[in-house]
Amino acid sequence: MGYRDLYAKFLKFGGRSSPAIEPMSERVEFLETDKSLSEPRLGKGQEDNFKTAGISAWRQAPFNPTSNPFTGRAYAELILAFLFDARAWLKRDEPIYILELGAGTGAFAFHCLKELQTQKSFFSELQGLDLRYVMTDVAEKNVASWEVHERLRLFQNSGLLDYAVYRPEREDSVVVRHAGITLQPGGLRNPLIVIANYFFDKTRQDLFRISDGRLQEILVNSYRDAQPVPSGDPLTSESVKMSETYREITDARYADARLNALLEEYRQQKDATILFPIGAFDCVRNLRRLSGDKLILIASGKGVTTVEHFEGPEQPTYSMGGGAASCKVNFHAIGRYFENLGGRTLSTSDSTLIVQTTMNMLLSQNPCSVEYSRYAFDEIIIRRNPINYLCQCREFLQGATHANITSYLSFLRMSNFDPVALSSCGEKILQALDGINRNREESLVEVLESTAANVYEVQSDQNAYLWLGRIYFGLRLYDDCLKMFEASEQALGPDIDSLYFMGACHEAKGDHATARQYYGRALDADPKHEHAHAGIQRTADHSS
């Protein structure tokens, strides 16, 4: 197909390019056209790249957000909470396997295993359980590096830790290296616990849009400037550009009826653009077979856990690299897949989090209330959330002059919304309000409300009401501001700040007479208060 014909087709289907292609240019070479986002891309695939790079791939890629002591502890607590839920029907004469997908550097496994050993000893009902942790990766180089890693040797020698090369998108059995056994369908009597951190964002995803009840698949075209680069020259990520076209979906898109049913659920959305994690679905399907539908999947990464994220015409961001698309994971779809099978899903829901976490449970043969799991997830992952908050407050802890407001919100969440903690960073929050977006503002308001609810007694040098009021004023939430300064006045009596800001709030609300009264009281307390003088002048000018 020539360039002109392809461009005409591109326009017909309402495609848009980034960057735009000049309609009559003859300097464009199309490399692939009308490809699903999940189809193999130019050059080597993602898996081939990881095989080639091995552990060196992590010398550049960030892995700390989910490979650190506090994340290892959080996951250990989730695992033990589930084991406590299931203790009545676990087969104590059989191993309980914990399978980590894409274990990368092995840092997460190291921290998680340390915590599992320590915490398990506190629960008499969990004593005697034979836990077997299996680190897996698609790259033999990675597995070989773990086998000789000094920090992992103790766990390996005790029989707690083993390794495997495993490709969950294609395989439903795992060859465990040192034990010399194969985990395969029908062979596991206990639930299989699977950990997938920053894994599904590297698996295949398709992309759809819903508009006025119509379902369309977004297809990807790749091209490069044909001149002066000769055709056949090596491709680079800088030289390849992308555009999109749309294909109407009227019949079943997939062979799996469950996936088509899930797409139909999304089609009911008014307008949305949906990432559809088919690689993750293939992984779950194979893990279901391996576990005999006794599957616990704990996953963290860049992702989306609520359908509201997809609403509207804005297309989810994806990037092409390493022969595959990398994008946020639709954890919501994975959760719905489990729920449609009769399973349970627990997940974070704050869209401002860097890392989203889900815990999916399929226990069709041995249903239980999973009350300990639900409590642990709510307490550890949603309320305390060290996975996000400790990472996000690093700028604040390192004394950055202009830390992102997320750093201060994380610090306050970690303090369990301590009013004194707010007093220590209130000035920095005020400085960070310029340009705050809607999502961050909503998160800030939630944190302020929780902090206000924790005020019991106040001292003049740590008066959280003053900071709450000033921040509400900065957000133009004048009624909330007034409540805080009124509470401050009731607790400690009037002061210049509370009087001035109550005047400013009334002025902003259009009640200039009341504003003048408060400005006047502020001047009685401090006749040189320049802002109160200016307020008196403004309200006087307005009344005249």
Coordinates of C-alpha atoms in Angstrom, one line a residue:
M1 CA 0.0 0.0 0.0
G2 CA 1.4 3.4 -1.0
Y3 CA 1.8 6.3 1.3
R4 CA -1.0 8.3 -0.3
D5 CA -3.5 5.4 0.0
L6 CA -2.5 4.7 3.5
Y7 CA -2.8 8.3 4.5
A8 CA -6.2 8.5 3.0
K9 CA -7.2 5.4 5.0
F10 CA -5.7 7.0 8.1
L11 CA -7.9 10.1 7.7
K12 CA -11.0 8.0 6.9
F13 CA -10.8 6.3 10.2
G14 CA -10.2 9.4 12.2
G15 CA -6.7 8.6 13.1
R16 CA -4.3 11.1 14.6
S17 CA -0.6 11.0 14.5
S18 CA 2.1 12.1 16.9
P19 CA 3.8 14.0 15.6
A20 CA 1.6 14.9 12.7
I21 CA 2.4 13.6 9.2
E22 CA 2.3 16.1 6.4
P23 CA -0.4 14.8 4.0
M24 CA 1.5 15.1 0.8
S25 CA 4.9 14.3 2.0
E26 CA 6.9 11.6 0.1
R27 CA 9.5 11.4 2.8
V28 CA 7.7 8.9 5.0
E29 CA 8.3 5.1 5.1
F30 CA 5.6 3.1 6.8
L31 CA 7.1 0.1 8.6
E32 CA 4.0 -1.6 10.0
T33 CA 0.3 -0.7 9.6
D34 CA -2.9 -1.5 11.4
K35 CA -1.3 -3.5 14.2
S36 CA -3.0 -4.2 17.5
L37 CA -1.0 -2.7 20.3
S38 CA -0.3 -6.3 21.6
E39 CA 1.2 -7.5 18.3
P40 CA 5.0 -8.0 18.1
R41 CA 6.7 -4.8 17.2
L42 CA 9.7 -4.0 15.2
G43 CA 13.0 -5.5 16.2
K44 CA 13.4 -7.8 19.2
G45 CA 10.6 -8.2 21.6
Q46 CA 10.6 -7.2 25.3
E47 CA 11.4 -10.7 26.4
D48 CA 14.4 -11.0 24.1
N49 CA 15.8 -7.8 25.4
F50 CA 15.6 -9.0 29.0
K51 CA 17.2 -12.3 28.0
T52 CA 20.1 -10.4 26.4
A53 CA 20.6 -7.8 29.1
G54 CA 20.1 -10.1 32.1
I55 CA 20.7 -8.4 35.4
S56 CA 22.4 -5.5 33.8
A57 CA 18.9 -4.3 32.6
W58 CA 18.3 -3.2 36.2
R59 CA 21.4 -1.1 36.4
Q60 CA 19.5 1.6 34.6
A61 CA 15.8 0.7 35.3
P62 CA 14.4 1.9 38.7
F63 CA 13.4 -1.0 40.9
N64 CA 13.5 0.4 44.5
P65 CA 9.7 1.3 44.7
T66 CA 8.8 -2.3 45.1
S67 CA 12.2 -3.8 46.1
N68 CA 12.9 -2.5 49.6
P69 CA 12.5 -3.5 53.2
F70 CA 9.1 -1.8 53.8
T71 CA 7.5 -3.3 50.7
G72 CA 9.0 -6.7 51.6
R73 CA 7.4 -6.4 55.0
A74 CA 4.1 -5.3 53.7
Y75 CA 3.8 -8.3 51.4
A76 CA 5.0 -10.7 54.1
E77 CA 2.1 -9.4 56.3
L78 CA -0.4 -9.9 53.4
I79 CA 0.8 -13.4 52.8
L80 CA 0.7 -14.4 56.5
A81 CA -2.8 -12.8 56.8
F82 CA -4.0 -15.0 54.0
L83 CA -2.4 -18.1 55.5
F84 CA -4.2 -17.3 58.7
D85 CA -7.5 -17.0 56.9
A86 CA -6.9 -20.4 55.1
R87 CA -5.3 -22.2 58.1
A88 CA -8.3 -24.6 58.6
W89 CA -8.0 -26.3 55.2
L90 CA -4.3 -25.9 54.3
K91 CA -2.6 -29.3 53.7
R92 CA 0.1 -29.2 56.2
D93 CA 1.9 -32.2 54.7
E94 CA 2.3 -30.4 51.4
P95 CA 4.4 -27.3 50.5
I96 CA 2.8 -23.9 50.0
Y97 CA 4.5 -22.3 47.0
I98 CA 5.1 -18.6 46.6
L99 CA 5.9 -17.8 43.0
E100 CA 7.5 -14.4 42.1
L101 CA 7.2 -13.4 38.5
G102 CA 10.0 -11.4 36.9
A103 CA 12.0 -11.3 40.1
G104 CA 14.6 -9.0 38.5
T105 CA 17.5 -8.2 40.9
G106 CA 16.1 -10.5 43.6
A107 CA 16.0 -7.6 46.1
F108 CA 12.3 -7.9 46.8
A109 CA 12.6 -11.7 47.5
F110 CA 15.5 -11.0 49.9
H111 CA 13.5 -8.5 51.9
C112 CA 10.2 -10.5 51.8
L113 CA 11.9 -13.8 52.9
K114 CA 13.5 -12.1 55.8
E115 CA 10.2 -10.8 57.0
L116 CA 8.4 -14.0 56.4
Q117 CA 10.8 -15.9 58.6
T118 CA 10.6 -13.3 61.4
Q119 CA 6.8 -12.8 61.4
K120 CA 5.8 -16.4 60.9
S121 CA 7.4 -17.3 64.2
F122 CA 4.8 -15.3 66.1
F123 CA 1.8 -17.4 65.0
S124 CA 1.6 -20.9 66.6
E125 CA -1.2 -21.9 64.1
L126 CA 1.2 -21.2 61.2
Q127 CA 4.1 -23.2 62.7
G128 CA 5.0 -26.3 60.6
L129 CA 3.8 -24.8 57.3
D130 CA 6.3 -25.7 54.6
L131 CA 6.7 -22.4 52.6
R132 CA 8.7 -22.6 49.3
Y133 CA 9.6 -19.4 47.6
V134 CA 10.4 -19.7 43.9
M135 CA 12.0 -16.7 42.1
T136 CA 11.3 -16.8 38.4
D137 CA 12.3 -14.8 35.3
V138 CA 12.4 -15.2 31.6
A139 CA 16.1 -14.6 31.5
E140 CA 18.5 -17.4 32.3
K141 CA 21.2 -14.8 33.1
N142 CA 19.0 -13.4 35.9
V143 CA 18.4 -16.9 37.4
A144 CA 22.1 -17.7 37.2
S145 CA 23.0 -14.5 39.1
W146 CA 20.6 -15.3 41.9
E147 CA 22.2 -18.7 42.4
V148 CA 25.5 -17.2 43.3
H149 CA 24.2 -14.2 45.2
E150 CA 25.6 -14.2 48.7
R151 CA 22.5 -12.6 50.3
L152 CA 20.2 -15.3 48.9
R153 CA 22.5 -18.3 49.7
L154 CA 21.2 -18.8 53.3
F155 CA 17.6 -19.0 52.1
Q156 CA 18.6 -21.3 49.3
N157 CA 20.6 -23.7 51.5
S158 CA 17.7 -24.0 54.0
G159 CA 15.3 -25.1 51.2
L160 CA 13.1 -22.0 51.6
L161 CA 14.2 -20.5 48.2
D162 CA 14.5 -21.9 44.7
Y163 CA 14.6 -20.7 41.2
A164 CA 13.1 -21.2 37.8
V165 CA 13.0 -19.9 34.2
Y166 CA 9.3 -19.3 33.6
R167 CA 7.3 -17.6 30.9
P168 CA 3.8 -17.3 32.5
E169 CA 2.2 -15.9 29.3
R170 CA 2.9 -19.2 27.5
E171 CA 3.5 -21.9 30.2
D172 CA 1.4 -23.5 32.8
S173 CA 4.1 -25.5 34.5
V174 CA 7.3 -24.5 36.3
V175 CA 10.6 -26.5 36.5
V176 CA 12.0 -25.8 39.9
R177 CA 15.7 -25.9 39.5
H178 CA 17.4 -27.1 42.8
A179 CA 14.5 -29.2 44.0
G180 CA 14.4 -31.0 40.7
I181 CA 10.6 -31.0 40.5
T182 CA 8.1 -29.6 38.1
L183 CA 5.0 -27.8 39.3
Q184 CA 2.2 -28.6 36.9
P185 CA -1.6 -28.6 36.7
G186 CA -3.2 -31.1 39.1
G187 CA -0.1 -31.2 41.3
L188 CA -0.7 -28.5 43.9
R189 CA -2.9 -29.3 46.8
N190 CA -2.4 -25.9 48.5
P191 CA -3.1 -22.4 47.1
L192 CA -0.5 -20.9 44.9
I193 CA 0.6 -17.4 46.0
V194 CA 1.9 -15.3 43.1
I195 CA 3.8 -12.0 43.3
A196 CA 4.0 -9.8 40.2
N197 CA 5.7 -6.4 40.9
Y198 CA 6.2 -4.2 37.8
F199 CA 5.6 -7.3 35.7
F200 CA 2.3 -6.8 33.8
D201 CA 3.3 -3.5 32.4
K202 CA 5.8 -5.4 30.2
T203 CA 3.2 -7.9 29.0
R204 CA 1.0 -7.5 25.9
Q205 CA -2.0 -5.0 26.0
D206 CA -4.6 -4.1 23.5
L207 CA -6.2 -0.7 23.3
F208 CA -9.9 0.1 22.7
R209 CA -12.1 3.2 22.7
I210 CA -15.8 3.5 23.5
S211 CA -17.8 6.3 21.9
D212 CA -21.6 6.5 22.0
G213 CA -21.8 2.8 22.7
R214 CA -19.5 1.8 19.9
L215 CA -16.5 -0.3 20.5
Q216 CA -13.4 0.3 18.4
E217 CA -9.9 -1.1 18.6
I218 CA -7.1 1.4 18.3
L219 CA -4.5 0.2 15.9
V220 CA -0.9 1.3 15.7
N221 CA 1.0 2.4 12.6
S222 CA 4.8 2.8 12.7
Y223 CA 6.8 4.9 10.3
R224 CA 10.0 6.9 9.8
D225 CA 11.3 9.6 7.6
A226 CA 12.4 7.8 4.4
Q227 CA 15.0 10.5 3.6
P228 CA 17.8 11.1 4.1
V229 CA 17.8 7.8 6.0
P230 CA 18.2 5.0 3.4
S231 CA 15.6 2.3 3.6
G232 CA 17.0 -0.7 5.4
D233 CA 19.1 1.2 7.9
P234 CA 18.9 0.1 11.5
L235 CA 15.8 1.3 13.4
T236 CA 16.1 3.3 16.6
S237 CA 13.5 4.4 19.1
E238 CA 14.3 8.0 18.0
S239 CA 13.7 7.3 14.3
V240 CA 10.4 5.4 14.6
K241 CA 7.2 7.4 15.0
M242 CA 3.7 6.2 15.7
S243 CA 0.1 7.0 14.5
E244 CA -3.2 5.4 15.3
T245 CA -6.3 4.3 13.3
Y246 CA -9.5 2.7 14.5
R247 CA -11.3 -0.6 13.7
E248 CA -14.9 -1.2 14.5
I249 CA -15.5 -4.2 16.8
T250 CA -18.9 -5.8 16.0
D251 CA -18.2 -9.5 16.7
A252 CA -16.3 -11.4 19.4
R253 CA -12.8 -10.0 19.5
Y254 CA -11.2 -12.9 21.5
A255 CA -11.5 -16.6 21.6
D256 CA -12.1 -16.4 25.4
A257 CA -15.7 -15.6 26.0
R258 CA -14.8 -14.1 29.4
L259 CA -12.7 -11.5 27.8
N260 CA -15.4 -10.6 25.4
A261 CA -17.9 -10.3 28.3
L262 CA -15.4 -8.0 30.1
L263 CA -15.1 -5.9 26.9
E264 CA -18.9 -5.7 26.8
E265 CA -18.8 -4.4 30.4
Y266 CA -16.5 -1.6 29.3
R267 CA -18.6 -0.8 26.3
Q268 CA -21.4 0.3 28.6
Q269 CA -19.2 3.3 29.5
K270 CA -20.3 6.5 27.9
D271 CA -16.9 7.5 26.5
A272 CA -13.7 5.8 27.4
T273 CA -10.3 4.6 26.2
I274 CA -9.5 1.2 27.6
L275 CA -6.2 -0.6 28.0
F276 CA -6.9 -4.3 27.9
P277 CA -4.2 -6.4 29.5
I278 CA -4.4 -9.6 27.4
G279 CA -0.9 -10.7 28.3
A280 CA -1.9 -10.5 32.0
F281 CA -5.0 -12.5 31.2
D282 CA -2.9 -15.2 29.6
C283 CA -0.7 -15.3 32.7
V284 CA -3.7 -15.6 35.0
R285 CA -5.2 -18.3 32.8
N286 CA -2.0 -20.4 33.0
L287 CA -1.6 -19.7 36.7
R288 CA -5.2 -20.8 37.3
R289 CA -4.5 -24.1 35.5
L290 CA -1.3 -24.6 37.5
S291 CA -3.0 -23.8 40.9
G292 CA -6.2 -25.7 40.2
D293 CA -8.2 -22.4 40.7
K294 CA -6.6 -21.9 44.1
L295 CA -4.8 -18.7 43.3
I296 CA -3.7 -15.6 45.2
L297 CA -2.2 -12.9 43.0
I298 CA -0.5 -9.8 44.7
A299 CA 0.7 -7.3 42.2
S300 CA 2.0 -3.7 42.3
G301 CA 3.1 -1.3 39.6
K302 CA 2.1 1.7 37.4
G303 CA -1.5 1.0 36.9
V304 CA -5.2 1.9 37.1
T305 CA -7.6 0.3 39.6
T306 CA -10.9 2.2 38.9
V307 CA -12.9 2.4 35.7
E308 CA -13.3 6.2 36.2
H309 CA -9.6 6.6 35.0
F310 CA -10.6 5.6 31.5
E311 CA -13.6 7.8 31.1
G312 CA -13.4 10.6 28.5
P313 CA -11.6 10.8 25.2
E314 CA -8.1 11.1 26.6
Q315 CA -6.0 8.1 25.5
P316 CA -3.9 6.2 28.0
T317 CA -0.2 6.8 27.6
Y318 CA 1.9 4.1 26.1
S319 CA 5.5 4.1 24.9
M320 CA 7.2 1.9 22.4
G321 CA 10.5 0.5 23.2
G322 CA 12.4 -2.8 23.1
G323 CA 10.0 -4.1 20.5
A324 CA 6.9 -3.9 22.7
A325 CA 4.5 -1.4 24.2
S326 CA 4.9 -0.3 27.8
C327 CA 2.0 1.2 29.5
K328 CA 0.0 1.4 32.7
V329 CA -1.7 -1.8 33.7
N330 CA -5.4 -2.1 33.9
F331 CA -5.6 -3.7 37.3
H332 CA -9.3 -3.0 37.3
A333 CA -9.8 -5.4 34.4
I334 CA -7.7 -8.1 36.1
G335 CA -9.8 -7.6 39.3
R336 CA -13.0 -7.9 37.3
Y337 CA -11.7 -11.1 35.7
F338 CA -11.2 -12.6 39.2
E339 CA -14.6 -11.4 40.4
N340 CA -16.4 -12.8 37.3
L341 CA -14.9 -16.2 38.3
G342 CA -16.3 -15.8 41.8
G343 CA -13.1 -14.5 43.3
R344 CA -12.3 -11.4 45.5
T345 CA -10.3 -8.3 44.7
L346 CA -8.7 -5.8 47.0
S347 CA -7.0 -2.8 45.6
T348 CA -5.8 0.8 46.1
S349 CA -8.0 3.5 44.5
D350 CA -6.1 6.8 44.9
S351 CA -5.2 7.8 41.4
T352 CA -2.3 10.0 42.6
L353 CA -0.3 7.0 43.9
I354 CA 2.9 6.2 42.0
V355 CA 2.4 2.5 42.7
Q356 CA -1.0 0.8 42.7
T357 CA -1.4 -2.5 44.5
T358 CA -4.0 -5.3 44.1
M359 CA -4.6 -8.6 45.9
N360 CA -6.8 -11.0 43.9
M361 CA -8.1 -14.2 45.4
L362 CA -9.7 -17.2 43.7
L363 CA -10.6 -19.9 46.1
S364 CA -13.6 -21.6 44.4
Q365 CA -12.9 -25.0 46.1
N366 CA -12.3 -23.7 49.6
P367 CA -14.2 -20.4 50.1
C368 CA -13.5 -18.4 53.2
S369 CA -14.2 -14.9 54.5
V370 CA -10.6 -13.8 54.1
E371 CA -11.2 -11.4 56.9
Y372 CA -7.6 -11.2 58.0
S373 CA -6.5 -10.5 54.4
R374 CA -9.1 -7.8 54.0
Y375 CA -8.0 -6.2 57.3
A376 CA -4.3 -6.4 56.5
F377 CA -4.8 -5.0 53.0
D378 CA -6.8 -2.0 54.3
E379 CA -4.5 -1.3 57.2
I380 CA -1.1 -1.9 55.5
I381 CA -1.6 -1.1 51.9
I382 CA -4.4 1.5 51.9
R383 CA -4.0 3.3 55.2
R384 CA -0.2 3.1 55.9
N385 CA 0.9 2.4 52.3
P386 CA 4.7 2.4 52.9
I387 CA 5.1 1.3 49.3
N388 CA 4.2 4.8 48.1
Y389 CA 4.5 7.1 51.1
L390 CA 8.1 6.4 52.1
C391 CA 9.2 6.8 48.5
Q392 CA 7.1 9.9 47.9
C393 CA 8.3 11.8 50.9
R394 CA 12.0 11.3 50.1
E395 CA 12.3 14.9 48.8
F396 CA 10.8 16.1 52.1
L397 CA 13.1 14.0 54.2
Q398 CA 16.1 15.1 52.2
G399 CA 15.3 18.7 52.9
A400 CA 14.5 19.7 49.3
T401 CA 13.7 23.4 49.0
H402 CA 10.8 22.9 46.7
A403 CA 9.6 19.4 47.3
N404 CA 6.5 18.2 45.4
I405 CA 3.3 18.5 47.4
T406 CA 2.9 14.7 47.2
S407 CA 5.9 14.5 49.5
Y408 CA 4.2 16.4 52.2
L409 CA 0.9 14.5 51.8
S410 CA 2.9 11.2 52.1
F411 CA 4.6 12.5 55.3
L412 CA 1.2 13.4 56.8
R413 CA -0.3 10.0 55.8
M414 CA 2.7 8.2 57.4
S415 CA 2.1 10.2 60.6
N416 CA -1.5 9.0 60.6
F417 CA -2.6 12.6 60.0
D418 CA -0.9 14.0 63.0
P419 CA -1.8 17.7 63.6
V420 CA 1.7 18.5 64.9
A421 CA 3.2 17.0 61.8
L422 CA 1.1 19.4 59.8
S423 CA 2.4 22.3 61.8
S424 CA 6.0 21.2 60.9
C425 CA 5.3 21.4 57.1
G426 CA 2.4 23.8 56.8
E427 CA 4.5 26.6 55.3
K428 CA 6.0 24.2 52.7
I429 CA 2.5 23.0 51.7
L430 CA 1.4 26.6 51.2
Q431 CA 4.5 27.2 48.9
A432 CA 3.6 24.2 46.9
L433 CA 0.0 25.2 46.1
D434 CA 0.8 27.1 43.0
G435 CA -0.3 25.1 39.9
I436 CA -1.7 22.2 42.0
N437 CA -3.9 20.0 39.7
R438 CA -7.3 18.7 40.5
N439 CA -6.3 15.2 41.6
R440 CA -3.6 16.5 44.0
E441 CA -6.1 19.1 45.4
E442 CA -8.6 16.4 46.1
S443 CA -5.9 14.3 47.9
L444 CA -4.8 17.4 49.9
V445 CA -8.4 18.1 51.0
E446 CA -8.8 14.5 52.1
V447 CA -5.6 14.8 54.2
L448 CA -6.7 18.1 55.7
E449 CA -10.0 16.7 56.7
S450 CA -8.4 13.6 58.4
T451 CA -5.9 15.9 60.1
A452 CA -8.6 18.2 61.4
A453 CA -10.5 15.2 62.8
N454 CA -7.4 14.3 64.9
V455 CA -7.0 17.7 66.6
Y456 CA -7.6 17.1 70.3
E457 CA -5.7 19.8 72.1
V458 CA -3.7 22.7 70.6
Q459 CA -0.8 24.7 71.8
S460 CA 0.0 28.2 70.5
D461 CA 3.4 27.1 69.0
Q462 CA 1.8 24.1 67.2
N463 CA -1.6 25.3 66.3
A464 CA -2.7 23.0 63.5
Y465 CA -6.0 25.0 63.2
L466 CA -4.0 28.0 61.9
W467 CA -2.2 25.9 59.2
L468 CA -5.4 24.1 58.2
G469 CA -7.2 27.5 57.9
R470 CA -4.4 29.1 55.8
I471 CA -4.2 26.1 53.5
Y472 CA -7.9 26.0 53.0
F473 CA -7.7 29.8 52.2
G474 CA -5.0 29.0 49.6
L475 CA -7.4 26.5 48.1
R476 CA -10.2 29.1 48.1
L477 CA -12.3 26.9 50.4
Y478 CA -13.5 29.8 52.5
D479 CA -16.1 28.1 54.6
D480 CA -13.6 25.4 55.7
C481 CA -11.1 28.2 56.4
L482 CA -13.6 30.0 58.6
K483 CA -14.3 26.8 60.6
M484 CA -10.6 26.3 61.3
F485 CA -9.9 29.9 62.4
E486 CA -13.1 29.9 64.5
A487 CA -11.9 26.6 66.2
S488 CA -8.5 28.3 66.8
E489 CA -10.2 31.3 68.4
Q490 CA -12.3 29.0 70.6
A491 CA -9.3 27.0 71.7
L492 CA -6.7 29.7 72.2
G493 CA -8.6 33.0 71.9
P494 CA -8.3 35.5 69.1
D495 CA -4.9 36.2 67.5
I496 CA -3.9 38.5 64.6
D497 CA -3.7 35.6 62.0
S498 CA -7.1 34.2 62.8
L499 CA -8.7 37.7 62.8
Y500 CA -7.1 38.7 59.5
F501 CA -7.9 35.5 57.7
M502 CA -11.5 35.4 58.9
G503 CA -11.8 39.0 57.5
A504 CA -10.3 37.8 54.2
C505 CA -12.6 34.9 54.0
H506 CA -15.7 37.1 54.5
E507 CA -14.4 39.5 51.9
A508 CA -13.9 36.7 49.4
K509 CA -17.4 35.6 50.1
G510 CA -18.7 39.1 49.4
D511 CA -19.6 40.0 53.0
H512 CA -17.7 43.2 53.2
A513 CA -19.3 44.5 56.4
T514 CA -18.3 41.5 58.4
A515 CA -14.8 41.5 56.7
R516 CA -14.3 45.1 57.9
Q517 CA -15.2 44.1 61.5
Y518 CA -12.5 41.4 61.5
Y519 CA -9.9 43.6 59.8
G520 CA -10.7 46.3 62.5
R521 CA -10.2 43.8 65.3
A522 CA -6.8 42.7 63.7
L523 CA -5.8 46.4 63.7
D524 CA -6.8 46.8 67.3
A525 CA -4.4 44.0 68.1
D526 CA -1.6 45.3 65.8
P527 CA -2.1 48.8 64.4
K528 CA 0.8 48.3 62.0
H529 CA -0.7 45.2 60.3
E530 CA -0.3 46.2 56.6
H531 CA -2.7 43.5 55.2
A532 CA -5.4 44.5 57.6
H533 CA -5.0 48.1 56.6
A534 CA -5.3 47.1 52.9
G535 CA -8.4 45.0 53.7
I536 CA -10.0 48.0 55.4
Q537 CA -9.3 50.1 52.4
R538 CA -10.6 47.5 49.9
T539 CA -13.9 47.0 51.8
A540 CA -14.3 50.7 52.3
D541 CA -13.9 51.3 48.6
H542 CA -16.3 48.6 47.8
S543 CA -19.0 49.9 50.1
S544 CA -18.7 53.4 48.8

